[in-house]
PDB file of C-alpha atoms in Angstrom:
ATOM      1  CA  MET I   1     -19.035  43.913   6.419  1.00 50.00           C
ATOM      2  CA  PRO I   2     -19.359  44.657  10.102  1.00 58.00           C
ATOM      3  CA  PRO I   3     -22.390  42.867  11.518  1.00 68.00           C
ATOM      4  CA  ARG I   4     -25.563  44.916  11.247  1.00 85.00           C
ATOM      5  CA  LEU I   5     -23.672  47.791   9.599  1.00 88.00           C
ATOM      6  CA  ARG I   6     -26.792  49.678   8.511  1.00 91.00           C
ATOM      7  CA  ALA I   7     -28.327  49.437  11.996  1.00 92.00           C
ATOM      8  CA  THR I   8     -25.027  50.408  13.631  1.00 92.00           C
ATOM      9  CA  LEU I   9     -24.659  53.477  11.408  1.00 95.00           C
ATOM     10  CA  THR I  10     -28.225  54.526  12.099  1.00 95.00           C
ATOM     11  CA  ALA I  11     -27.706  54.091  15.861  1.00 94.00           C
ATOM     12  CA  LEU I  12     -24.601  56.294  15.596  1.00 94.00           C
ATOM     13  CA  GLY I  13     -26.658  59.025  13.935  1.00 94.00           C
ATOM     14  CA  ALA I  14     -24.958  58.462  10.588  1.00 96.00           C
ATOM     15  CA  PRO I  15     -27.375  56.443   8.445  1.00 96.00           C
ATOM     16  CA  PRO I  16     -26.293  55.154   5.020  1.00 96.00           C
ATOM     17  CA  ASP I  17     -26.078  57.992   2.510  1.00 97.00           C
ATOM     18  CA  PRO I  18     -26.097  57.070  -1.218  1.00 97.00           C
ATOM     19  CA  ALA I  19     -24.942  60.586  -2.169  1.00 97.00           C
ATOM     20  CA  ALA I  20     -21.851  60.185   0.037  1.00 97.00           C
ATOM     21  CA  LEU I  21     -21.046  56.926  -1.752  1.00 97.00           C
ATOM     22  CA  GLU I  22     -21.252  58.662  -5.131  1.00 96.00           C
ATOM     23  CA  GLU I  23     -19.040  61.516  -3.886  1.00 95.00           C
ATOM     24  CA  ILE I  24     -16.375  59.127  -2.597  1.00 95.00           C
ATOM     25  CA  VAL I  25     -16.294  57.108  -5.819  1.00 95.00           C
ATOM     26  CA  ARG I  26     -16.068  60.306  -7.877  1.00 93.00           C
ATOM     27  CA  ALA I  27     -13.238  61.643  -5.666  1.00 91.00           C
ATOM     28  CA  VAL I  28     -11.114  58.503  -6.084  1.00 91.00           C
ATOM     29  CA  GLY I  29     -11.427  58.578  -9.850  1.00 92.00           C
ATOM     30  CA  GLY I  30     -14.856  57.254 -10.780  1.00 94.00           C
ATOM     31  CA  SER I  31     -14.635  53.603  -9.740  1.00 93.00           C
ATOM     32  CA  TRP I  32     -13.315  51.411  -6.958  1.00 92.00           C
ATOM     33  CA  ALA I  33     -10.737  50.087  -9.438  1.00 90.00           C
ATOM     34  CA  GLU I  34      -9.307  53.601  -9.531  1.00 92.00           C
ATOM     35  CA  LEU I  35      -8.939  53.464  -5.750  1.00 88.00           C
ATOM     36  CA  ASP I  36      -6.454  50.618  -6.155  1.00 86.00           C
ATOM     37  CA  ARG I  37      -4.470  52.674  -8.678  1.00 88.00           C
ATOM     38  CA  LEU I  38      -4.571  55.688  -6.386  1.00 88.00           C
ATOM     39  CA  ARG I  39      -3.337  53.636  -3.431  1.00 87.00           C
ATOM     40  CA  ARG I  40      -0.314  52.526  -5.446  1.00 86.00           C
ATOM     41  CA  THR I  41       0.727  56.196  -5.762  1.00 84.00           C
ATOM     42  CA  ALA I  42       0.994  56.393  -1.970  1.00 82.00           C
ATOM     43  CA  GLY I  43       3.857  53.951  -1.762  1.00 73.00           C
ATOM     44  CA  ARG I  44       4.073  51.173   0.778  1.00 82.00           C
ATOM     45  CA  PRO I  45       1.058  50.692   3.047  1.00 89.00           C
ATOM     46  CA  VAL I  46       1.544  50.591   6.804  1.00 89.00           C
ATOM     47  CA  ASP I  47       0.971  47.226   8.477  1.00 91.00           C
ATOM     48  CA  VAL I  48      -1.391  47.859  11.388  1.00 91.00           C
ATOM     49  CA  SER I  49      -1.919  44.205  12.319  1.00 91.00           C
ATOM     50  CA  GLY I  50       0.324  44.512  15.371  1.00 90.00           C
ATOM     51  CA  THR I  51      -1.158  47.736  16.713  1.00 92.00           C
ATOM     52  CA  THR I  52      -3.559  47.952  19.605  1.00 91.00           C
ATOM     53  CA  GLU I  53      -6.948  49.534  19.069  1.00 89.00           C
ATOM     54  CA  ALA I  54      -5.791  52.650  20.959  1.00 91.00           C
ATOM     55  CA  GLU I  55      -2.633  52.908  18.831  1.00 92.00           C
ATOM     56  CA  LEU I  56      -4.642  52.551  15.629  1.00 91.00           C
ATOM     57  CA  ARG I  57      -7.108  55.223  16.736  1.00 90.00           C
ATOM     58  CA  ALA I  58      -4.269  57.594  17.642  1.00 89.00           C
ATOM     59  CA  TYR I  59      -2.565  57.045  14.315  1.00 87.00           C
ATOM     60  CA  LEU I  60      -5.769  57.556  12.341  1.00 89.00           C
ATOM     61  CA  SER I  61      -6.453  60.709  14.326  1.00 88.00           C
ATOM     62  CA  SER I  62      -3.033  62.039  13.362  1.00 85.00           C
ATOM     63  CA  GLN I  63      -3.771  61.370   9.689  1.00 83.00           C
ATOM     64  CA  LEU I  64      -7.105  63.168   9.613  1.00 80.00           C
ATOM     65  CA  PRO I  65      -6.468  66.900   9.155  1.00 62.00           C
ATOM     66  CA  TYR I  66      -9.159  67.871  11.639  1.00 63.00           C
ATOM     67  CA  SER I  67     -10.264  65.086  13.926  1.00 60.00           C
ATOM     68  CA  THR I  68     -13.567  66.797  14.676  1.00 65.00           C
ATOM     69  CA  GLY I  69     -14.449  67.531  11.032  1.00 82.00           C
ATOM     70  CA  VAL I  70     -16.948  65.585   8.956  1.00 91.00           C
ATOM     71  CA  VAL I  71     -15.608  62.697   6.906  1.00 94.00           C
ATOM     72  CA  LYS I  72     -17.247  60.471   4.340  1.00 96.00           C
ATOM     73  CA  THR I  73     -16.803  56.801   5.133  1.00 96.00           C
ATOM     74  CA  ALA I  74     -17.460  53.851   2.815  1.00 96.00           C
ATOM     75  CA  TRP I  75     -17.457  50.075   2.782  1.00 94.00           C
ATOM     76  CA  PRO I  76     -16.840  49.435  -0.957  1.00 93.00           C
ATOM     77  CA  ALA I  77     -17.731  45.730  -1.004  1.00 87.00           C
ATOM     78  CA  ASP I  78     -21.119  46.532   0.478  1.00 89.00           C
ATOM     79  CA  GLY I  79     -21.861  49.700  -1.471  1.00 93.00           C
ATOM     80  CA  ILE I  80     -22.565  51.600   1.749  1.00 95.00           C
ATOM     81  CA  ALA I  81     -21.303  55.035   2.739  1.00 97.00           C
ATOM     82  CA  THR I  82     -22.146  57.688   5.281  1.00 97.00           C
ATOM     83  CA  ARG I  83     -21.065  61.044   6.680  1.00 97.00           C
ATOM     84  CA  MET I  84     -19.954  61.354  10.285  1.00 95.00           C
ATOM     85  CA  THR I  85     -17.514  63.293  12.366  1.00 93.00           C
ATOM     86  CA  ALA I  86     -13.996  61.915  12.449  1.00 91.00           C
ATOM     87  CA  GLU I  87     -14.347  61.832  16.215  1.00 91.00           C
ATOM     88  CA  ARG I  88     -17.391  59.523  15.921  1.00 93.00           C
ATOM     89  CA  LEU I  89     -15.542  57.306  13.454  1.00 93.00           C
ATOM     90  CA  LEU I  90     -12.547  56.986  15.767  1.00 92.00           C
ATOM     91  CA  SER I  91     -14.624  56.327  18.876  1.00 92.00           C
ATOM     92  CA  SER I  92     -16.686  53.669  17.063  1.00 93.00           C
ATOM     93  CA  LEU I  93     -13.900  52.093  15.020  1.00 92.00           C
ATOM     94  CA  ASP I  94     -14.296  48.673  16.628  1.00 88.00           C
ATOM     95  CA  ASP I  95     -17.952  48.634  15.475  1.00 89.00           C
ATOM     96  CA  LEU I  96     -17.166  49.890  11.970  1.00 91.00           C
ATOM     97  CA  TRP I  97     -14.080  48.002  10.789  1.00 88.00           C
ATOM     98  CA  TYR I  98     -13.512  44.293  11.152  1.00 82.00           C
ATOM     99  CA  PRO I  99      -9.978  43.290  10.157  1.00 79.00           C
ATOM    100  CA  ALA I 100      -9.740  40.360   7.759  1.00 74.00           C
ATOM    101  CA  THR I 101     -13.293  40.853   6.512  1.00 77.00           C
ATOM    102  CA  ASP I 102     -13.758  44.276   4.945  1.00 82.00           C
ATOM    103  CA  ASP I 103     -12.167  47.471   3.678  1.00 91.00           C
ATOM    104  CA  LEU I 104     -12.945  50.877   5.134  1.00 94.00           C
ATOM    105  CA  VAL I 105     -12.393  54.018   3.042  1.00 95.00           C
ATOM    106  CA  VAL I 106     -12.383  57.440   4.697  1.00 95.00           C
ATOM    107  CA  LEU I 107     -12.465  60.628   2.635  1.00 94.00           C
ATOM    108  CA  HIS I 108     -11.730  64.024   4.140  1.00 89.00           C
ATOM    109  CA  GLU I 109     -11.836  67.206   2.104  1.00 84.00           C
ATOM    110  CA  ASP I 110     -10.608  70.629   3.135  1.00 77.00           C
ATOM    111  CA  ALA I 111      -9.080  73.750   1.608  1.00 77.00           C
ATOM    112  CA  ASN I 112      -5.733  71.954   1.113  1.00 76.00           C
ATOM    113  CA  GLY I 113      -7.212  69.064  -0.859  1.00 81.00           C
ATOM    114  CA  THR I 114      -8.504  65.595  -0.223  1.00 86.00           C
ATOM    115  CA  SER I 115      -7.207  62.832   2.022  1.00 87.00           C
ATOM    116  CA  VAL I 116      -8.143  59.221   1.363  1.00 92.00           C
ATOM    117  CA  LEU I 117      -7.434  56.692   4.110  1.00 93.00           C
ATOM    118  CA  VAL I 118      -7.946  53.009   3.414  1.00 93.00           C
ATOM    119  CA  LEU I 119      -7.933  50.354   6.109  1.00 93.00           C
ATOM    120  CA  ASP I 120      -8.034  47.145   4.151  1.00 91.00           C
ATOM    121  CA  HIS I 121      -9.015  43.608   5.070  1.00 90.00           C
ATOM    122  CA  GLU I 122      -5.341  42.627   5.224  1.00 90.00           C
ATOM    123  CA  GLU I 123      -4.832  45.150   8.049  1.00 92.00           C
ATOM    124  CA  ARG I 124      -2.873  47.606   5.957  1.00 92.00           C
ATOM    125  CA  LEU I 125      -3.384  51.350   6.101  1.00 92.00           C
ATOM    126  CA  THR I 126      -2.817  53.537   3.081  1.00 91.00           C
ATOM    127  CA  VAL I 127      -3.092  57.324   3.228  1.00 90.00           C
ATOM    128  CA  VAL I 128      -3.185  59.360   0.032  1.00 90.00           C
ATOM    129  CA  ARG I 129      -3.215  63.138   0.048  1.00 85.00           C
ATOM    130  CA  MET I 130      -4.433  64.686  -3.175  1.00 81.00           C
ATOM    131  CA  HIS I 131      -3.780  68.392  -3.521  1.00 65.00           C
ATOM    132  CA  GLY I 132      -6.016  70.731  -5.446  1.00 55.00           C
ATOM    133  CA  GLY I 133      -9.232  69.062  -4.312  1.00 45.00           C
ATOM    134  CA  GLY I 134      -8.345  65.606  -5.566  1.00 41.00           C
ATOM    135  CA  HIS I 135     -11.112  65.426  -8.148  1.00 41.00           C
ATOM    136  CA  GLY I 136     -10.550  62.473 -10.402  1.00 39.00           C
ATOM    137  CA  GLY I 137      -7.316  61.581  -8.623  1.00 38.00           C
ATOM    138  CA  ALA I 138      -5.556  64.528 -10.222  1.00 36.00           C
ATOM    139  CA  GLY I 139      -3.285  65.322  -7.291  1.00 39.00           C
ATOM    140  CA  ARG I 140      -0.079  63.706  -6.136  1.00 37.00           C
ATOM    141  CA  GLY I 141      -0.381  61.013  -3.542  1.00 42.00           C
ATOM    142  CA  GLN I 142       1.801  60.994  -0.464  1.00 43.00           C
ATOM    143  CA  GLY I 143       2.117  57.904   1.688  1.00 42.00           C
ATOM    144  CA  PRO I 144       1.918  57.656   5.454  1.00 42.00           C
ATOM    145  CA  GLN I 145       4.952  57.806   7.677  1.00 41.00           C
ATOM    146  CA  GLY I 146       3.957  54.830   9.836  1.00 45.00           C
ATOM    147  CA  PRO I 147       2.320  54.420  13.242  1.00 46.00           C
TER     148      PRO I 147
END
C-alpha cells in the first residue's frame, strides 16, 4: 500500500469509499479471484517496468476512454477504493501506486461498457474492456496494444 494511502486520498479530495469498493468487486465478477480470471482473458500484460513516469501516465491516459471522467480506483490488498477523476489519478500516480508493493485497479464505465485497468506489483499493466456494461465479467476482454 502506498504510505498513508487514506490520508493521501483524503488530501486529494477522494476519501476512501466503501460503496466504490463494492461496485468494483461486483463489476469484476464478485471477488478479487475473479479479477485474476478476467485478466487472463485480456491476453499478455504489458511490461511497464522500463517506462518513465511520463510514459506510463501517457499510456494510461490513452487507455481511459475519457481522461477527465470519474473512475473508481481500488487497492485490493488493502480493501480500499475511491472515486476520482482520471485526470487526478494520472497527476497523482506517483503517490497512489508503488511498483513492487501493491496492485492498483481502475474501473471506468461508460455507454460502451466497462474498462478495467490493473497495474500490478510486478509492474505489468492489463487492460480489459467488457462490452455491455461488464456486469459479472460477461463481456469479452480485449488486451492492450502496448505502450
